[in-house]
Amino acid sequence: MDWQKNVSLRHRNTFGLDSQTRYFAVADSTEELRSHLRRAIEEERKTFILGGGSNVVLPRDFDGVTISLGMRGVKVDSDPDRSRLRVVVQSGENWHSLVRLCMGKGIFGLENLALIPGNVGAAPIQNIGAYGVEVSEFVDFVEAMEVKTGRVVKLTNEECGFGYRDSVFKGELAGSLVVTAVGLSLHTRPRLVPDYPDLRAELERMGVTKPLPADVCEAVIRVRRRKLPDPRFVGNAGSFFKNPIVSDDVLKRLQELHTDVPCFKRASECKLAAAWLIDQCGWKGRRCGPVGVWKHHALVIVNHGRATSDDVLRLAASIKESVVARFGIELSVEPTIV
Ligand code: NAP
């Protein structure tokens, strides 16, 4: 298996960060992935697994081998439960293309997750979510390769340890598995979740009173296009910070000082809107050299020019500091910092 030497990853990450990897390999099948991993172990080289490059902050230089996952294929199977269909997708498939394919075939559930950048393999890792729907609701199993042994294992939904934008792949199993395929259990009948205010407003604007799945999908696409920068023109990695989950006590303390703080109840805890916290600190639309905060969305850090990971991380640290100083809340970063 050939490895290319000294390859730029600038066009392989949606942030458009200047980054060079010492070695670059493509895995179009599990066999190829296995042999790249084996060679990396034999040569004692660090590995970095690259999917769609939409949720990573890449270093200026990576002194190891970057393995780009190119495994393609979507298989639709009937399910003994007639209201469901099993869709098994290889990790190199583009996420939004999968959403479109499902819509076209009358397979429902993924409408709210339209236009999320990146590949299918990354979806369970951060348990992608939008507008009140998370991919974990549909994950039947995740197939992954053990880095050390090359063995392919199958994890059930429970074994994936899904949480809010979180899973075992980011936690206890980080670095030890490579997701090769995802098995989804989707609906044959529509089940709409059109409740987020932005979504409702967009459907109204579209003149839709009784939405069909295609309407919800279209509304999500329109809102996202309006609020989020298109990485083809402005480099970014989507939301840079997670919404903090705080206890009722922390919320009470916060509300004594800031009566208007938006919060969403989750069991015994509350979710705060990180974008609101950042916006209150005056960051929205601000520019710091080659990076800045997107003018329409305070959660998104953008690359205005030839930014490096240092520029991004410096800005992120300043944002975090100001949110701590003003609200006493520690934000955590959503993308993977390599
Ligand atoms: P928004 O509608 O401006 O709302 C701000 C925040 O409030 C969101 O982060 C959302 O939390 C929360 N929220 C709003 N209405 C809610 C409700 N009815 N119940 C519970 N929580 C509610 O959000 P936005 O920033 O434009 O994003 C819209 C959706 O796309 C969100 O779900 C967001 O997570 C998702 N998104 C994801 C990424 C990514 O890269 N992962 C990037 C952009 C947007 P939640 O985030 O928990 O939904």
mmCIF file of C-alpha atoms and ligand atoms in Angstrom:
data_model
loop_
_atom_site.group_PDB
_atom_site.id
_atom_site.type_symbol
_atom_site.label_atom_id
_atom_site.label_comp_id
_atom_site.label_asym_id
_atom_site.label_seq_id
_atom_site.Cartn_x
_atom_site.Cartn_y
_atom_site.Cartn_z
ATOM 1 C CA MET A 1 0.000 0.000 0.000
ATOM 2 C CA ASP A 2 1.517 3.282 -1.097
ATOM 3 C CA TRP A 3 1.764 6.239 1.259
ATOM 4 C CA GLN A 4 2.250 9.693 -0.219
ATOM 5 C CA LYS A 5 4.828 11.906 1.503
ATOM 6 C CA ASN A 6 4.398 15.504 2.761
ATOM 7 C CA VAL A 7 0.817 16.095 1.678
ATOM 8 C CA SER A 8 -1.147 19.298 2.343
ATOM 9 C CA LEU A 9 -4.487 18.747 4.074
ATOM 10 C CA ARG A 10 -5.669 22.306 3.449
ATOM 11 C CA HIS A 11 -8.367 21.198 1.020
ATOM 12 C CA ARG A 12 -9.289 18.192 3.101
ATOM 13 C CA ASN A 13 -10.549 20.068 6.173
ATOM 14 C CA THR A 14 -13.579 22.375 6.071
ATOM 15 C CA PHE A 15 -11.717 24.909 8.243
ATOM 16 C CA GLY A 16 -9.241 25.244 5.374
ATOM 17 C CA LEU A 17 -6.378 25.264 7.881
ATOM 18 C CA ASP A 18 -2.848 25.070 6.548
ATOM 19 C CA SER A 19 -1.737 21.640 7.615
ATOM 20 C CA GLN A 20 0.768 19.157 6.289
ATOM 21 C CA THR A 21 0.905 15.468 7.077
ATOM 22 C CA ARG A 22 4.155 13.529 6.813
ATOM 23 C CA TYR A 23 2.381 10.550 5.216
ATOM 24 C CA PHE A 24 -1.032 10.267 3.573
ATOM 25 C CA ALA A 25 -2.911 7.046 2.834
ATOM 26 C CA VAL A 26 -6.346 6.260 1.432
ATOM 27 C CA ALA A 27 -8.405 3.294 2.636
ATOM 28 C CA ASP A 28 -11.139 2.354 0.180
ATOM 29 C CA SER A 29 -11.931 -0.905 1.955
ATOM 30 C CA THR A 30 -11.580 -2.468 5.394
ATOM 31 C CA GLU A 31 -8.703 -4.607 4.045
ATOM 32 C CA GLU A 32 -6.818 -1.463 2.993
ATOM 33 C CA LEU A 33 -7.524 0.172 6.340
ATOM 34 C CA ARG A 34 -6.198 -2.916 8.134
ATOM 35 C CA SER A 35 -2.979 -2.944 6.157
ATOM 36 C CA HIS A 36 -2.373 0.826 6.702
ATOM 37 C CA LEU A 37 -2.906 0.409 10.436
ATOM 38 C CA ARG A 38 -0.616 -2.640 10.548
ATOM 39 C CA ARG A 39 2.143 -0.781 8.687
ATOM 40 C CA ALA A 40 1.806 2.238 10.984
ATOM 41 C CA ILE A 41 2.222 -0.028 14.026
ATOM 42 C CA GLU A 42 5.233 -1.795 12.466
ATOM 43 C CA GLU A 43 6.897 1.536 11.647
ATOM 44 C CA GLU A 44 5.851 3.026 15.025
ATOM 45 C CA ARG A 45 4.044 5.957 13.413
ATOM 46 C CA LYS A 46 1.197 7.985 14.867
ATOM 47 C CA THR A 47 -2.060 7.712 12.922
ATOM 48 C CA PHE A 48 -4.839 10.175 12.350
ATOM 49 C CA ILE A 49 -8.116 9.027 10.778
ATOM 50 C CA LEU A 50 -9.635 11.587 8.426
ATOM 51 C CA GLY A 51 -13.284 11.447 7.404
ATOM 52 C CA GLY A 52 -14.943 14.472 5.842
ATOM 53 C CA GLY A 53 -12.594 16.785 7.777
ATOM 54 C CA SER A 54 -15.551 18.844 8.976
ATOM 55 C CA ASN A 55 -15.090 18.621 12.713
ATOM 56 C CA VAL A 56 -11.329 18.789 13.213
ATOM 57 C CA VAL A 57 -8.672 21.356 13.983
ATOM 58 C CA LEU A 58 -5.539 20.121 12.229
ATOM 59 C CA PRO A 59 -2.019 21.079 13.368
ATOM 60 C CA ARG A 60 0.379 22.901 11.034
ATOM 61 C CA ASP A 61 2.469 19.720 10.827
ATOM 62 C CA PHE A 62 1.374 16.190 11.615
ATOM 63 C CA ASP A 63 4.371 13.907 12.008
ATOM 64 C CA GLY A 64 2.536 10.663 11.326
ATOM 65 C CA VAL A 65 0.252 9.013 8.799
ATOM 66 C CA THR A 66 -3.166 10.450 7.966
ATOM 67 C CA ILE A 67 -5.544 7.737 6.761
ATOM 68 C CA SER A 68 -8.433 9.037 4.692
ATOM 69 C CA LEU A 69 -11.502 6.771 4.813
ATOM 70 C CA GLY A 70 -13.040 6.217 1.400
ATOM 71 C CA MET A 71 -15.264 3.180 2.028
ATOM 72 C CA ARG A 72 -18.502 3.645 0.098
ATOM 73 C CA GLY A 73 -21.834 1.847 -0.070
ATOM 74 C CA VAL A 74 -25.397 2.014 1.237
ATOM 75 C CA LYS A 75 -27.526 -1.113 1.727
ATOM 76 C CA VAL A 76 -31.207 -0.963 2.538
ATOM 77 C CA ASP A 77 -32.750 -4.049 4.187
ATOM 78 C CA SER A 78 -36.270 -4.714 5.304
ATOM 79 C CA ASP A 79 -36.793 -5.054 9.028
ATOM 80 C CA PRO A 80 -39.035 -7.614 10.758
ATOM 81 C CA ASP A 81 -40.708 -4.534 12.267
ATOM 82 C CA ARG A 82 -42.559 -3.262 9.182
ATOM 83 C CA SER A 83 -42.518 0.350 10.327
ATOM 84 C CA ARG A 84 -38.705 0.291 10.149
ATOM 85 C CA LEU A 85 -35.979 -0.192 7.566
ATOM 86 C CA ARG A 86 -32.364 -1.057 8.247
ATOM 87 C CA VAL A 87 -29.886 1.066 6.330
ATOM 88 C CA VAL A 88 -26.236 0.023 6.541
ATOM 89 C CA VAL A 89 -23.863 2.763 5.394
ATOM 90 C CA GLN A 90 -20.097 2.635 4.900
ATOM 91 C CA SER A 91 -18.181 5.316 6.749
ATOM 92 C CA GLY A 92 -16.841 7.183 3.676
ATOM 93 C CA GLU A 93 -20.333 8.137 2.457
ATOM 94 C CA ASN A 94 -21.218 11.822 2.692
ATOM 95 C CA TRP A 95 -23.794 12.447 5.453
ATOM 96 C CA HIS A 96 -26.024 14.892 3.560
ATOM 97 C CA SER A 97 -26.061 12.635 0.472
ATOM 98 C CA LEU A 98 -27.375 9.876 2.743
ATOM 99 C CA VAL A 99 -30.116 12.191 4.049
ATOM 100 C CA ARG A 100 -31.092 13.032 0.453
ATOM 101 C CA LEU A 101 -31.019 9.378 -0.589
ATOM 102 C CA CYS A 102 -33.313 8.438 2.314
ATOM 103 C CA MET A 103 -35.721 11.268 1.481
ATOM 104 C CA GLY A 104 -35.813 10.107 -2.141
ATOM 105 C CA LYS A 105 -36.633 6.529 -1.124
ATOM 106 C CA GLY A 106 -39.312 7.497 1.416
ATOM 107 C CA ILE A 107 -37.158 6.501 4.400
ATOM 108 C CA PHE A 108 -37.746 8.896 7.283
ATOM 109 C CA GLY A 109 -36.109 10.204 10.435
ATOM 110 C CA LEU A 110 -33.032 12.087 9.238
ATOM 111 C CA GLU A 111 -34.793 15.261 7.961
ATOM 112 C CA ASN A 112 -33.621 17.485 10.841
ATOM 113 C CA LEU A 113 -30.046 16.338 10.290
ATOM 114 C CA ALA A 114 -29.901 17.642 6.710
ATOM 115 C CA LEU A 115 -26.845 19.580 5.530
ATOM 116 C CA ILE A 116 -24.630 18.566 8.454
ATOM 117 C CA PRO A 117 -21.197 18.461 6.836
ATOM 118 C CA GLY A 118 -18.937 15.435 7.074
ATOM 119 C CA ASN A 119 -19.070 11.715 6.473
ATOM 120 C CA VAL A 120 -21.223 8.968 7.937
ATOM 121 C CA GLY A 121 -18.341 7.476 9.949
ATOM 122 C CA ALA A 122 -18.113 10.629 12.049
ATOM 123 C CA ALA A 123 -21.840 10.783 12.814
ATOM 124 C CA PRO A 124 -21.886 8.359 15.775
ATOM 125 C CA ILE A 125 -18.574 9.662 17.132
ATOM 126 C CA GLN A 126 -19.986 13.017 18.176
ATOM 127 C CA ASN A 127 -23.605 11.828 18.049
ATOM 128 C CA ILE A 128 -24.499 14.555 15.553
ATOM 129 C CA GLY A 129 -27.674 16.388 16.365
ATOM 130 C CA ALA A 130 -29.774 19.287 15.181
ATOM 131 C CA TYR A 131 -33.217 20.728 15.806
ATOM 132 C CA GLY A 132 -34.139 18.261 18.517
ATOM 133 C CA VAL A 133 -32.999 15.063 16.756
ATOM 134 C CA GLU A 134 -29.820 13.057 17.426
ATOM 135 C CA VAL A 135 -28.388 10.296 15.242
ATOM 136 C CA SER A 136 -28.251 7.995 18.299
ATOM 137 C CA GLU A 137 -32.054 7.666 18.053
ATOM 138 C CA PHE A 138 -31.537 5.656 14.848
ATOM 139 C CA VAL A 139 -28.244 3.853 15.399
ATOM 140 C CA ASP A 140 -28.790 0.124 15.504
ATOM 141 C CA PHE A 141 -25.085 -0.769 15.508
ATOM 142 C CA VAL A 142 -21.681 0.665 14.705
ATOM 143 C CA GLU A 143 -19.056 -1.465 12.984
ATOM 144 C CA ALA A 144 -15.480 -0.528 13.805
ATOM 145 C CA MET A 145 -11.938 -1.812 13.369
ATOM 146 C CA GLU A 146 -9.692 -2.270 16.368
ATOM 147 C CA VAL A 147 -6.522 -0.288 15.662
ATOM 148 C CA LYS A 148 -4.213 -2.745 17.441
ATOM 149 C CA THR A 149 -5.591 -6.030 16.062
ATOM 150 C CA GLY A 150 -7.342 -5.096 12.792
ATOM 151 C CA ARG A 151 -10.379 -7.052 14.025
ATOM 152 C CA VAL A 152 -13.797 -5.715 13.024
ATOM 153 C CA VAL A 153 -16.203 -5.458 15.960
ATOM 154 C CA LYS A 154 -19.868 -4.546 16.147
ATOM 155 C CA LEU A 155 -21.130 -2.294 18.929
ATOM 156 C CA THR A 156 -24.801 -2.122 19.860
ATOM 157 C CA ASN A 157 -26.466 1.233 20.465
ATOM 158 C CA GLU A 158 -26.036 0.787 24.228
ATOM 159 C CA GLU A 159 -22.348 -0.073 23.840
ATOM 160 C CA CYS A 160 -21.810 3.206 21.937
ATOM 161 C CA GLY A 161 -22.493 5.107 25.185
ATOM 162 C CA PHE A 162 -24.207 7.978 23.407
ATOM 163 C CA GLY A 163 -24.583 11.289 25.211
ATOM 164 C CA TYR A 164 -25.114 14.904 24.221
ATOM 165 C CA ARG A 165 -22.714 15.291 21.228
ATOM 166 C CA ASP A 166 -20.753 12.477 22.818
ATOM 167 C CA SER A 167 -20.038 8.725 22.649
ATOM 168 C CA VAL A 168 -17.494 6.092 23.753
ATOM 169 C CA PHE A 169 -15.612 6.777 20.491
ATOM 170 C CA LYS A 170 -14.716 10.208 21.900
ATOM 171 C CA GLY A 171 -14.275 8.922 25.437
ATOM 172 C CA GLU A 172 -12.958 5.620 26.745
ATOM 173 C CA LEU A 173 -12.431 4.062 23.274
ATOM 174 C CA ALA A 174 -10.906 7.174 21.668
ATOM 175 C CA GLY A 175 -8.002 6.217 19.423
ATOM 176 C CA SER A 176 -8.591 2.479 19.732
ATOM 177 C CA LEU A 177 -11.342 2.012 17.117
ATOM 178 C CA VAL A 178 -11.966 3.248 13.570
ATOM 179 C CA VAL A 179 -15.645 3.401 12.581
ATOM 180 C CA THR A 180 -16.075 1.510 9.309
ATOM 181 C CA ALA A 181 -19.874 1.361 8.931
ATOM 182 C CA VAL A 182 -23.063 2.440 10.667
ATOM 183 C CA GLY A 183 -26.328 0.485 10.810
ATOM 184 C CA LEU A 184 -29.357 2.756 11.084
ATOM 185 C CA SER A 185 -32.928 1.796 11.844
ATOM 186 C CA LEU A 186 -35.162 4.322 10.084
ATOM 187 C CA HIS A 187 -38.887 4.816 9.693
ATOM 188 C CA THR A 188 -41.133 3.886 6.794
ATOM 189 C CA ARG A 189 -43.730 6.384 8.043
ATOM 190 C CA PRO A 190 -43.043 10.072 8.712
ATOM 191 C CA ARG A 191 -42.365 11.147 12.295
ATOM 192 C CA LEU A 192 -41.773 14.854 12.264
ATOM 193 C CA VAL A 193 -39.969 16.971 14.853
ATOM 194 C CA PRO A 194 -40.661 20.530 13.675
ATOM 195 C CA ASP A 195 -40.586 22.177 17.122
ATOM 196 C CA TYR A 196 -37.465 24.334 17.211
ATOM 197 C CA PRO A 197 -38.448 28.003 16.835
ATOM 198 C CA ASP A 198 -36.212 28.574 13.783
ATOM 199 C CA LEU A 199 -37.749 25.579 12.056
ATOM 200 C CA ARG A 200 -41.323 26.598 12.824
ATOM 201 C CA ALA A 201 -40.644 30.126 11.586
ATOM 202 C CA GLU A 202 -39.082 28.827 8.371
ATOM 203 C CA LEU A 203 -42.015 26.502 7.661
ATOM 204 C CA GLU A 204 -44.350 29.450 8.188
ATOM 205 C CA ARG A 205 -42.243 31.544 5.815
ATOM 206 C CA MET A 206 -42.522 28.719 3.269
ATOM 207 C CA GLY A 207 -46.312 28.855 3.681
ATOM 208 C CA VAL A 208 -46.453 25.265 4.970
ATOM 209 C CA THR A 209 -49.114 24.516 7.574
ATOM 210 C CA LYS A 210 -49.092 20.702 7.491
ATOM 211 C CA PRO A 211 -45.448 19.825 6.907
ATOM 212 C CA LEU A 212 -44.312 16.683 5.146
ATOM 213 C CA PRO A 213 -40.808 15.274 5.771
ATOM 214 C CA ALA A 214 -39.554 16.969 2.591
ATOM 215 C CA ASP A 215 -40.780 20.342 3.918
ATOM 216 C CA VAL A 216 -38.976 19.897 7.237
ATOM 217 C CA CYS A 217 -35.822 18.868 5.374
ATOM 218 C CA GLU A 218 -36.083 21.911 3.099
ATOM 219 C CA ALA A 219 -36.703 24.241 6.070
ATOM 220 C CA VAL A 220 -33.612 22.885 7.867
ATOM 221 C CA ILE A 221 -31.537 23.420 4.731
ATOM 222 C CA ARG A 222 -32.774 27.005 4.359
ATOM 223 C CA VAL A 223 -32.115 27.931 8.003
ATOM 224 C CA ARG A 224 -28.670 26.373 7.999
ATOM 225 C CA ARG A 225 -27.739 28.079 4.714
ATOM 226 C CA ARG A 226 -28.800 31.419 6.158
ATOM 227 C CA LYS A 227 -27.130 31.136 9.574
ATOM 228 C CA LEU A 228 -24.027 29.068 8.934
ATOM 229 C CA PRO A 229 -21.094 29.870 6.673
ATOM 230 C CA ASP A 230 -20.611 27.625 3.631
ATOM 231 C CA PRO A 231 -17.179 25.999 4.124
ATOM 232 C CA ARG A 232 -16.563 26.184 0.366
ATOM 233 C CA PHE A 233 -16.278 29.959 0.770
ATOM 234 C CA VAL A 234 -15.573 30.578 4.482
ATOM 235 C CA GLY A 235 -13.588 27.917 6.346
ATOM 236 C CA ASN A 236 -15.214 26.650 9.544
ATOM 237 C CA ALA A 237 -15.897 23.499 11.561
ATOM 238 C CA GLY A 238 -19.536 24.171 12.494
ATOM 239 C CA SER A 239 -20.271 24.748 16.159
ATOM 240 C CA PHE A 240 -16.968 25.248 17.926
ATOM 241 C CA PHE A 241 -18.341 24.892 21.463
ATOM 242 C CA LYS A 242 -20.877 22.539 23.005
ATOM 243 C CA ASN A 243 -23.918 23.860 24.826
ATOM 244 C CA PRO A 244 -23.026 23.563 28.525
ATOM 245 C CA ILE A 245 -25.212 21.345 30.694
ATOM 246 C CA VAL A 246 -25.470 22.767 34.219
ATOM 247 C CA SER A 247 -27.210 21.799 37.441
ATOM 248 C CA ASP A 248 -30.335 23.593 38.684
ATOM 249 C CA ASP A 249 -28.225 25.261 41.385
ATOM 250 C CA VAL A 250 -25.780 26.712 38.868
ATOM 251 C CA LEU A 251 -28.703 27.927 36.763
ATOM 252 C CA LYS A 252 -30.329 29.605 39.776
ATOM 253 C CA ARG A 253 -27.095 31.408 40.616
ATOM 254 C CA LEU A 254 -26.751 32.520 37.004
ATOM 255 C CA GLN A 255 -30.347 33.742 36.764
ATOM 256 C CA GLU A 256 -29.870 35.941 39.843
ATOM 257 C CA LEU A 257 -27.318 37.932 37.840
ATOM 258 C CA HIS A 258 -28.684 37.462 34.312
ATOM 259 C CA THR A 259 -32.462 37.176 34.331
ATOM 260 C CA ASP A 260 -32.708 36.644 30.571
ATOM 261 C CA VAL A 261 -30.317 33.659 30.234
ATOM 262 C CA PRO A 262 -31.966 31.126 27.865
ATOM 263 C CA CYS A 263 -32.024 27.568 29.166
ATOM 264 C CA PHE A 264 -33.614 24.257 28.180
ATOM 265 C CA LYS A 265 -34.575 21.705 30.805
ATOM 266 C CA ARG A 266 -33.033 18.191 30.451
ATOM 267 C CA ALA A 267 -34.069 15.795 33.251
ATOM 268 C CA SER A 268 -32.553 17.218 36.451
ATOM 269 C CA GLU A 269 -30.203 19.491 34.527
ATOM 270 C CA CYS A 270 -30.397 22.492 32.213
ATOM 271 C CA LYS A 271 -28.818 23.126 28.839
ATOM 272 C CA LEU A 272 -27.557 26.646 28.228
ATOM 273 C CA ALA A 273 -27.129 28.115 24.747
ATOM 274 C CA ALA A 274 -23.376 28.571 24.274
ATOM 275 C CA ALA A 275 -24.037 30.930 21.340
ATOM 276 C CA TRP A 276 -25.969 33.276 23.641
ATOM 277 C CA LEU A 277 -23.188 33.308 26.256
ATOM 278 C CA ILE A 278 -20.579 34.108 23.598
ATOM 279 C CA ASP A 279 -22.757 36.720 21.937
ATOM 280 C CA GLN A 280 -23.284 38.466 25.304
ATOM 281 C CA CYS A 281 -19.507 38.788 25.591
ATOM 282 C CA GLY A 282 -19.515 40.738 22.326
ATOM 283 C CA TRP A 283 -17.806 38.172 20.109
ATOM 284 C CA LYS A 284 -20.287 37.823 17.254
ATOM 285 C CA GLY A 285 -18.761 39.146 14.015
ATOM 286 C CA ARG A 286 -15.416 40.028 15.665
ATOM 287 C CA ARG A 287 -12.230 39.401 13.724
ATOM 288 C CA CYS A 288 -8.802 38.552 15.203
ATOM 289 C CA GLY A 289 -6.212 38.431 12.420
ATOM 290 C CA PRO A 290 -6.966 35.558 10.034
ATOM 291 C CA VAL A 291 -9.769 34.140 12.233
ATOM 292 C CA GLY A 292 -12.991 35.449 13.685
ATOM 293 C CA VAL A 293 -16.472 34.683 14.967
ATOM 294 C CA TRP A 294 -19.151 34.318 12.283
ATOM 295 C CA LYS A 295 -21.359 37.396 11.932
ATOM 296 C CA HIS A 296 -24.605 35.374 11.934
ATOM 297 C CA HIS A 297 -23.695 32.781 14.566
ATOM 298 C CA ALA A 298 -21.529 33.220 17.648
ATOM 299 C CA LEU A 299 -20.806 29.470 17.968
ATOM 300 C CA VAL A 300 -18.880 29.319 14.719
ATOM 301 C CA ILE A 301 -15.213 30.248 14.427
ATOM 302 C CA VAL A 302 -14.241 31.082 10.853
ATOM 303 C CA ASN A 303 -11.034 31.179 8.852
ATOM 304 C CA HIS A 304 -10.802 34.456 6.951
ATOM 305 C CA GLY A 305 -7.491 33.673 5.299
ATOM 306 C CA ARG A 306 -4.548 31.390 5.798
ATOM 307 C CA ALA A 307 -5.237 30.592 9.420
ATOM 308 C CA THR A 308 -3.419 27.866 11.331
ATOM 309 C CA SER A 309 -4.598 25.826 14.300
ATOM 310 C CA ASP A 310 -2.685 28.219 16.602
ATOM 311 C CA ASP A 311 -4.835 31.146 15.398
ATOM 312 C CA VAL A 312 -8.039 29.157 15.971
ATOM 313 C CA LEU A 313 -7.025 27.864 19.393
ATOM 314 C CA ARG A 314 -5.865 31.307 20.554
ATOM 315 C CA LEU A 315 -9.248 32.812 19.636
ATOM 316 C CA ALA A 316 -11.112 29.885 21.229
ATOM 317 C CA ALA A 317 -9.121 30.383 24.454
ATOM 318 C CA SER A 318 -9.992 34.100 24.537
ATOM 319 C CA ILE A 319 -13.682 33.324 24.017
ATOM 320 C CA LYS A 320 -13.609 30.724 26.795
ATOM 321 C CA GLU A 321 -11.862 33.150 29.164
ATOM 322 C CA SER A 322 -14.427 35.880 28.611
ATOM 323 C CA VAL A 323 -17.363 33.488 29.137
ATOM 324 C CA VAL A 324 -15.798 32.267 32.401
ATOM 325 C CA ALA A 325 -15.156 35.834 33.530
ATOM 326 C CA ARG A 326 -18.700 36.973 32.808
ATOM 327 C CA PHE A 327 -20.807 33.904 33.602
ATOM 328 C CA GLY A 328 -18.504 31.525 35.512
ATOM 329 C CA ILE A 329 -19.274 28.843 32.898
ATOM 330 C CA GLU A 330 -16.533 26.727 31.321
ATOM 331 C CA LEU A 331 -17.239 26.006 27.638
ATOM 332 C CA SER A 332 -15.934 22.817 26.093
ATOM 333 C CA VAL A 333 -14.758 22.507 22.535
ATOM 334 C CA GLU A 334 -16.775 20.397 20.080
ATOM 335 C CA PRO A 335 -14.322 19.568 17.234
ATOM 336 C CA THR A 336 -11.428 17.166 17.671
ATOM 337 C CA ILE A 337 -8.141 18.983 18.188
ATOM 338 C CA VAL A 338 -5.443 16.860 16.525
HETATM 339 P P1 NAP B 1 -30.879 27.937 17.757
HETATM 340 O O1 NAP B 1 -32.127 27.488 17.104
HETATM 341 O O2 NAP B 1 -30.398 29.317 17.588
HETATM 342 O O3 NAP B 1 -30.957 27.640 19.327
HETATM 343 C C1 NAP B 1 -29.847 27.916 20.185
HETATM 344 C C2 NAP B 1 -29.603 26.732 21.078
HETATM 345 O O4 NAP B 1 -30.735 26.544 21.865
HETATM 346 C C3 NAP B 1 -29.371 25.493 20.267
HETATM 347 O O5 NAP B 1 -28.037 25.154 20.378
HETATM 348 C C4 NAP B 1 -30.326 24.453 20.817
HETATM 349 O O6 NAP B 1 -29.680 23.377 21.449
HETATM 350 C C5 NAP B 1 -31.112 25.190 21.884
HETATM 351 N N1 NAP B 1 -32.548 25.080 21.597
HETATM 352 C C6 NAP B 1 -33.293 25.891 20.809
HETATM 353 N N2 NAP B 1 -34.576 25.514 20.821
HETATM 354 C C7 NAP B 1 -34.640 24.427 21.607
HETATM 355 C C8 NAP B 1 -35.705 23.567 22.011
HETATM 356 N N3 NAP B 1 -36.962 23.748 21.591
HETATM 357 N N4 NAP B 1 -35.407 22.538 22.848
HETATM 358 C C9 NAP B 1 -34.163 22.324 23.256
HETATM 359 N N5 NAP B 1 -33.121 23.097 22.914
HETATM 360 C C10 NAP B 1 -33.353 24.141 22.108
HETATM 361 O O7 NAP B 1 -29.739 26.902 17.336
HETATM 362 P P2 NAP B 1 -28.658 26.972 16.170
HETATM 363 O O8 NAP B 1 -27.368 27.288 16.802
HETATM 364 O O9 NAP B 1 -29.141 27.773 15.015
HETATM 365 O O10 NAP B 1 -28.614 25.466 15.733
HETATM 366 C C11 NAP B 1 -29.768 24.806 15.274
HETATM 367 C C12 NAP B 1 -29.580 23.319 15.466
HETATM 368 O O11 NAP B 1 -28.535 22.825 14.621
HETATM 369 C C13 NAP B 1 -29.193 22.972 16.893
HETATM 370 O O12 NAP B 1 -29.857 21.797 17.265
HETATM 371 C C14 NAP B 1 -27.705 22.781 16.816
HETATM 372 O O13 NAP B 1 -27.213 21.878 17.778
HETATM 373 C C15 NAP B 1 -27.535 22.251 15.416
HETATM 374 N N6 NAP B 1 -26.229 22.607 14.894
HETATM 375 C C16 NAP B 1 -25.212 21.737 15.029
HETATM 376 C C17 NAP B 1 -23.963 22.090 14.561
HETATM 377 C C18 NAP B 1 -22.794 21.186 14.698
HETATM 378 O O14 NAP B 1 -21.753 21.464 14.128
HETATM 379 N N7 NAP B 1 -22.877 20.134 15.440
HETATM 380 C C19 NAP B 1 -23.737 23.314 13.948
HETATM 381 C C20 NAP B 1 -24.790 24.189 13.874
HETATM 382 C C21 NAP B 1 -26.030 23.813 14.345
HETATM 383 P P3 NAP B 1 -29.129 22.057 20.692
HETATM 384 O O15 NAP B 1 -27.859 22.493 20.048
HETATM 385 O O16 NAP B 1 -28.923 21.088 21.797
HETATM 386 O O17 NAP B 1 -30.167 21.611 19.728
#
